[in-house]
PDB file of C-alpha atoms in Angstrom:
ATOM      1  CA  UNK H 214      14.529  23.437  12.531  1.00 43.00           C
ATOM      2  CA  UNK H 215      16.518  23.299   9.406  1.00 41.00           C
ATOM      3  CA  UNK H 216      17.044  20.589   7.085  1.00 43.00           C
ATOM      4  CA  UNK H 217      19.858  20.931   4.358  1.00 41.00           C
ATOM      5  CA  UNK H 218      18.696  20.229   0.574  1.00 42.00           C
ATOM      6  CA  UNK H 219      18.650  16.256   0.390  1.00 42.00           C
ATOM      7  CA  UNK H 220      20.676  15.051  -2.624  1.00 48.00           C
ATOM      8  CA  UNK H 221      20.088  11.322  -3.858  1.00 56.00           C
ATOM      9  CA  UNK H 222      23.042  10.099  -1.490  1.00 87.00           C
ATOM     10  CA  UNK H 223      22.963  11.709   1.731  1.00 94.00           C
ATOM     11  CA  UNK H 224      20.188  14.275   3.997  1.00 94.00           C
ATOM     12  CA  UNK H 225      21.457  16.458   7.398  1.00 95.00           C
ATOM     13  CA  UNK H 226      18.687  17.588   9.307  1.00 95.00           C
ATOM     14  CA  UNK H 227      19.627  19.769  12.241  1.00 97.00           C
ATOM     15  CA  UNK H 228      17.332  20.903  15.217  1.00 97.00           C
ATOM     16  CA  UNK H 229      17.613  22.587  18.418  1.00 97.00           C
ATOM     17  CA  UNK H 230      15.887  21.128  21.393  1.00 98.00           C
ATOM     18  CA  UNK H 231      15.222  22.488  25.263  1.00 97.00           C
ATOM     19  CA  UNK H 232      16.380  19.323  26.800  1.00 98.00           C
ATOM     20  CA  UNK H 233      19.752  17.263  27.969  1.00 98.00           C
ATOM     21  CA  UNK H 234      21.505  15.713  25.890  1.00 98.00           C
ATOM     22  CA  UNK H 235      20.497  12.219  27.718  1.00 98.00           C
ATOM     23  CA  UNK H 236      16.939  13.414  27.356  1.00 98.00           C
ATOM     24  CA  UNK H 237      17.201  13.218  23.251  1.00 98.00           C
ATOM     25  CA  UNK H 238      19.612   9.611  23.803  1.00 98.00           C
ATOM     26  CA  UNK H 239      16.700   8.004  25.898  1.00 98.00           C
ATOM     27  CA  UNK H 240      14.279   9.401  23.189  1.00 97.00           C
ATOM     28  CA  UNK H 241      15.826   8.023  20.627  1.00 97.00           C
ATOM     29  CA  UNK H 242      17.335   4.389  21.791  1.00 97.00           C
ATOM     30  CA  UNK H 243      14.185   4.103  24.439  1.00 95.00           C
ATOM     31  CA  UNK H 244      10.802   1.621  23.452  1.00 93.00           C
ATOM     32  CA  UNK H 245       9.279   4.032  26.072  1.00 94.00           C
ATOM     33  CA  UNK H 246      10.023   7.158  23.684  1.00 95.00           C
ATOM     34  CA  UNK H 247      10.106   5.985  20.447  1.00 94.00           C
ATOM     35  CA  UNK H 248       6.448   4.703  20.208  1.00 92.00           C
ATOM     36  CA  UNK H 249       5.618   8.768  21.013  1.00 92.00           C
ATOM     37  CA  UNK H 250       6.436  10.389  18.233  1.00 92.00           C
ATOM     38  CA  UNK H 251       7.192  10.559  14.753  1.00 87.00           C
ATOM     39  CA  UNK H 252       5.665   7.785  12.913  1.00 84.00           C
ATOM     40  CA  UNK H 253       6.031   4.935  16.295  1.00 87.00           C
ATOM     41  CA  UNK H 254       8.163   2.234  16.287  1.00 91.00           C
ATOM     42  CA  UNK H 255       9.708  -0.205  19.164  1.00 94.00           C
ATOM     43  CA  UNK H 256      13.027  -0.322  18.750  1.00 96.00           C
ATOM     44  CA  UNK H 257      14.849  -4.049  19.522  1.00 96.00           C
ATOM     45  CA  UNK H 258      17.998  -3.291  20.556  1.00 92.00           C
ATOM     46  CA  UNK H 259      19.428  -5.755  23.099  1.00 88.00           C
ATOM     47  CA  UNK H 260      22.358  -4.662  23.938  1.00 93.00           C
ATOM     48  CA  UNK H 261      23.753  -0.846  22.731  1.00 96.00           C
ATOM     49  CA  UNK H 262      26.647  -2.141  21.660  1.00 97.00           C
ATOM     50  CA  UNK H 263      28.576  -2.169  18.314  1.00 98.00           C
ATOM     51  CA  UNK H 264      27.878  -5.139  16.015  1.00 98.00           C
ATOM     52  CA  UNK H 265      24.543  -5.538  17.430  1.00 97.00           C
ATOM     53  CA  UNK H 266      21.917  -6.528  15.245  1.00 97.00           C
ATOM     54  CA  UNK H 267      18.411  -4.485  15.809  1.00 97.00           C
ATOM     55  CA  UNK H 268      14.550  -3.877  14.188  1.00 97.00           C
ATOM     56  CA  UNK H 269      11.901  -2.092  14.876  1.00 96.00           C
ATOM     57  CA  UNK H 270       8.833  -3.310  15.403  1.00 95.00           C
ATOM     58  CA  UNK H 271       5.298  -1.190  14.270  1.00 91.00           C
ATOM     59  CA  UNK H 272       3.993   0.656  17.016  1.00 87.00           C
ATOM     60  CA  UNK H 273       0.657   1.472  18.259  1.00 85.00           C
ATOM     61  CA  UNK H 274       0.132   4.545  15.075  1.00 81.00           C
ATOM     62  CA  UNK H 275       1.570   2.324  12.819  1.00 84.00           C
ATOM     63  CA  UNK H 276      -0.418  -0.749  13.663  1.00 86.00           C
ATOM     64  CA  UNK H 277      -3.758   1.476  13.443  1.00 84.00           C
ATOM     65  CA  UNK H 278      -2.472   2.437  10.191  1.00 82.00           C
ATOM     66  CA  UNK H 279      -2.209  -1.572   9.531  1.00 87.00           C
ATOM     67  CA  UNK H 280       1.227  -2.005   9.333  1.00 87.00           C
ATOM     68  CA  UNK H 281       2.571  -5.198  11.334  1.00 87.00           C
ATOM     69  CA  UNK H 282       5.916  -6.618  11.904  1.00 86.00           C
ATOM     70  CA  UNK H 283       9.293  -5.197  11.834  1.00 95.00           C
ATOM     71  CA  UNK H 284       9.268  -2.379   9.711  1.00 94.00           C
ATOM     72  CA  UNK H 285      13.108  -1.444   9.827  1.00 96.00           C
ATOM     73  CA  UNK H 286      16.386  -3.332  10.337  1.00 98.00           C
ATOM     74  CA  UNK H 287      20.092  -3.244  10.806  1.00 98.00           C
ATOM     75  CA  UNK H 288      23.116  -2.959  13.350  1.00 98.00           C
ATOM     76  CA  UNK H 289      24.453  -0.862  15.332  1.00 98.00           C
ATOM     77  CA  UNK H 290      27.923   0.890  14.171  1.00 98.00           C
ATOM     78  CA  UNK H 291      28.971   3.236  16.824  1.00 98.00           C
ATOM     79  CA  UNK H 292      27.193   4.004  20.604  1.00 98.00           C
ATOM     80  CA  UNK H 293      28.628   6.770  21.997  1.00 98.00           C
ATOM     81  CA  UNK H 294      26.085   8.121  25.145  1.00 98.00           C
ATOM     82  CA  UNK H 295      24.339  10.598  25.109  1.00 98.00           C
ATOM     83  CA  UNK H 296      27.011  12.019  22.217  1.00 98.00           C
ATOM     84  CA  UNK H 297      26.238  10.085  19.347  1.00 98.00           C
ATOM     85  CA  UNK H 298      24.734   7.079  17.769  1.00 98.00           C
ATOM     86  CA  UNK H 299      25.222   4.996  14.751  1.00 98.00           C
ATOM     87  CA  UNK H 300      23.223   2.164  12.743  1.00 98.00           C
ATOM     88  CA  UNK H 301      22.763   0.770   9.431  1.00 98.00           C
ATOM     89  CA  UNK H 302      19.132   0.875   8.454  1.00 97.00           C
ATOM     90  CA  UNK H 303      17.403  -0.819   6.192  1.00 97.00           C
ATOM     91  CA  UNK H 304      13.278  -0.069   5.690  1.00 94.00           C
ATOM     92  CA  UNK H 305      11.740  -3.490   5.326  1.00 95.00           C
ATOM     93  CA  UNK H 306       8.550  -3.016   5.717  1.00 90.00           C
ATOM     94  CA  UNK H 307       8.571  -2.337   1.908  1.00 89.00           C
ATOM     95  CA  UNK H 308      10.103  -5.005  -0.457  1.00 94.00           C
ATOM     96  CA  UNK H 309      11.543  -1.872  -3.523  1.00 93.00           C
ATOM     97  CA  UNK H 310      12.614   0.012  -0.329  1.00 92.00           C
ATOM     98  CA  UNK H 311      14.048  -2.934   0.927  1.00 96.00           C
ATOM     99  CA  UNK H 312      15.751  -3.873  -1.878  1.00 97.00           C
ATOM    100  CA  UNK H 313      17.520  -0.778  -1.809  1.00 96.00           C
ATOM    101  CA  UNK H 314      19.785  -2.307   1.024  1.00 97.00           C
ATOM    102  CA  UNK H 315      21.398  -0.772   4.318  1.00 98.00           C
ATOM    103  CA  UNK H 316      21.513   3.016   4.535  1.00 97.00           C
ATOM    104  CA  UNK H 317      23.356   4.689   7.498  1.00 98.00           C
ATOM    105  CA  UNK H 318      21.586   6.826   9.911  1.00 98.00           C
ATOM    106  CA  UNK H 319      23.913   9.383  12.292  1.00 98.00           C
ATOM    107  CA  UNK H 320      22.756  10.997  15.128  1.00 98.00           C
ATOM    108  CA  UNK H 321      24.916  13.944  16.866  1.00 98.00           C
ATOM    109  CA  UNK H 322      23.860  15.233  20.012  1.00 98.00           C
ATOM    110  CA  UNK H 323      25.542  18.185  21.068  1.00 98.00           C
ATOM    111  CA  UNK H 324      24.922  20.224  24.306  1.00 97.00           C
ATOM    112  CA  UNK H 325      25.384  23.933  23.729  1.00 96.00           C
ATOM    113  CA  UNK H 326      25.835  26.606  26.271  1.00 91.00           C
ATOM    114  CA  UNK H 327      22.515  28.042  26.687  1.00 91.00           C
ATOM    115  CA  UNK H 328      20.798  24.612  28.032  1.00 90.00           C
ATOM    116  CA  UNK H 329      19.547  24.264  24.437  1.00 97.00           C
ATOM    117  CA  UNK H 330      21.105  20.775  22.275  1.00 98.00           C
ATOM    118  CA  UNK H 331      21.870  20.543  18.840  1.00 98.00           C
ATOM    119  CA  UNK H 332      20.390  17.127  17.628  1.00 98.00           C
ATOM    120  CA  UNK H 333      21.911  16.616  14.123  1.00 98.00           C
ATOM    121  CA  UNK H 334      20.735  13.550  12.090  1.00 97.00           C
ATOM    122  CA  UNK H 335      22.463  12.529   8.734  1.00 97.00           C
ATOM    123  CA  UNK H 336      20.976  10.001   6.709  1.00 96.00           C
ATOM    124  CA  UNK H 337      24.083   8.436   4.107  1.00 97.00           C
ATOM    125  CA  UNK H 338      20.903   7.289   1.199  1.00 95.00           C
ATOM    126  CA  UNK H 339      23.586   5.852  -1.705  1.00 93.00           C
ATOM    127  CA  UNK H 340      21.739   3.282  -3.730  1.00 91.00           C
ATOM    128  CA  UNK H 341      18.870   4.063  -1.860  1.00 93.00           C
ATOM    129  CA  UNK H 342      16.543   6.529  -4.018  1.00 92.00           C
ATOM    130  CA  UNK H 343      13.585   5.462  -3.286  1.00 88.00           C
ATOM    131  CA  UNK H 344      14.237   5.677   0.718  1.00 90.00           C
ATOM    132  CA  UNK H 345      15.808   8.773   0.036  1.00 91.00           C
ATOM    133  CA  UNK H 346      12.850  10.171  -1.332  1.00 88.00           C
ATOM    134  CA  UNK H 347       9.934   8.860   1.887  1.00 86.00           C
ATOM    135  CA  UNK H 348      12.671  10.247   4.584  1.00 89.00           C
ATOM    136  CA  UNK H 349      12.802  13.910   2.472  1.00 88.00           C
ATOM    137  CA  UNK H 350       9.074  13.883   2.971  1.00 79.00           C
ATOM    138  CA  UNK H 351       8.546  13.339  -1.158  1.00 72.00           C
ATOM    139  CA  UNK H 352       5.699  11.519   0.161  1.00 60.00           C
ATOM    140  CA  UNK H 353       3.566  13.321   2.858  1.00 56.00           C
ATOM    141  CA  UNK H 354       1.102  13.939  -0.239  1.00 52.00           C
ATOM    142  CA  UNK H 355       0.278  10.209  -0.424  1.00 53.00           C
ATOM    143  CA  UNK H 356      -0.106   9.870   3.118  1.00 51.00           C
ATOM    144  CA  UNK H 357       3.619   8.421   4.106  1.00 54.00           C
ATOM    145  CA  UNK H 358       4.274  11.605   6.493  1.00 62.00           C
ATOM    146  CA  UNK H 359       6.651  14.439   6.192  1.00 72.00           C
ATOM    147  CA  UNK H 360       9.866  12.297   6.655  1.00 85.00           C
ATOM    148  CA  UNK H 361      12.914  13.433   9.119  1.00 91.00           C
ATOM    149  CA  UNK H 362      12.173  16.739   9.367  1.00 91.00           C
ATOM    150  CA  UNK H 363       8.156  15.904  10.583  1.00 89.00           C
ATOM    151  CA  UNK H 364       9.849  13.244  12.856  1.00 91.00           C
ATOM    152  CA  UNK H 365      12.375  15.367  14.082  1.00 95.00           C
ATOM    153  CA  UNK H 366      10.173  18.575  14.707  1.00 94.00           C
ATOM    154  CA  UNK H 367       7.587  16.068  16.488  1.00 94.00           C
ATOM    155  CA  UNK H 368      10.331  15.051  19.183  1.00 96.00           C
ATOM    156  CA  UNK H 369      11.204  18.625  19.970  1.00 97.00           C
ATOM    157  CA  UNK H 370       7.631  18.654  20.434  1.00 96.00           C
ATOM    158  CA  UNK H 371       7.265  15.567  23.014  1.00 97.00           C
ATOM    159  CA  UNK H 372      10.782  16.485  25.258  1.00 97.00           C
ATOM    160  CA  UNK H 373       9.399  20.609  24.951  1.00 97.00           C
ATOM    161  CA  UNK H 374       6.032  20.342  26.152  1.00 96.00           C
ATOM    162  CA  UNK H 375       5.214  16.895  26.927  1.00 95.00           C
ATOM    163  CA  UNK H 376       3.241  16.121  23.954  1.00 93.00           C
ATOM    164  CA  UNK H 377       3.934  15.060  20.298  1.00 90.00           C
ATOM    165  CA  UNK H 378       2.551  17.160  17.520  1.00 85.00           C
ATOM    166  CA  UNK H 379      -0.418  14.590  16.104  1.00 70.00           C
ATOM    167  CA  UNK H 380      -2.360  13.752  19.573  1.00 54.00           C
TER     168      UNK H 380
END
């Protein structure tokens, strides 16, 4: 995987994944998926539709970590399946961080020709230095995980060999 060097307003991660591009869009939109890697979280979506309004609700690592309730929020700009998908997000589950306002979180999904696909996520972080800093990882030291690029290189993970990188 390769992450470009975050600035203050906006982080591109990139990685390359053995799996369909509707593989990575059910792993990323699905309640089923979502709680398996990274850092959990059950997305409530409704409907994948622009305009919708969404959180994400602690899952099972995050509620043994005691965290409860939503812990991110927003709406959805652009669904595109299994191509690409857009949201505002705001972290709420921590009132500076939440303060910071809406961010807005790309993901690309591009098949290439050798089976592999390109999963590109860019997070737009304006405003937003302090969310800028937990998704860069700043704070895997204090025990807030490695950000996008831990998140991202746990997925490959789960849709490569079945199984997330923490077990």
């Amino acid at each position: 995987m390769t992450a470009d060097t975050h600035t203050a307003t906006t982080q591109v991660y990139r990685v390359w994944i053995r799996a369909t591009p509707e593989a990575i869009w059910d792993a990323i939109t699905k309640p089923e998926w979502t709680d398996r890697y990274g850092y959990g979280g059950v997305p409530e979506y409704g409907e994948l539709t622009p305009g919708t309004e969404y959180r994400v609700l602690a899952g099972i690592g995050m509620q043994s970590q005691g965290v409860t309730g939503p812990v991110v929020d927003g709406e959805l700009v652009e669904v595109d399946p299994p191509r690409r998908f857009v949201q505002t997000w705001r972290m709420v589950m921590d009132d500076e961080m939440a303060a910071e306002g809406f961010t807005r979180l790309s993901y690309d999904i591009d098949p290439r020709p050798d089976g592999v696909t390109r999963l590109t996520v860019t997070h737009e972080l304006e405003s937003a230095p302090r969310v800028s800093a937990m998704v860069s990882g700043d704070f895997e030291d204090e025990g807030a995980g490695g950000g996008w690029a831990w998140i991202l290189s746990d997925l490959k993970s789960l849709l490569e060999t079945g199984a997330p990188l923490a077990g």
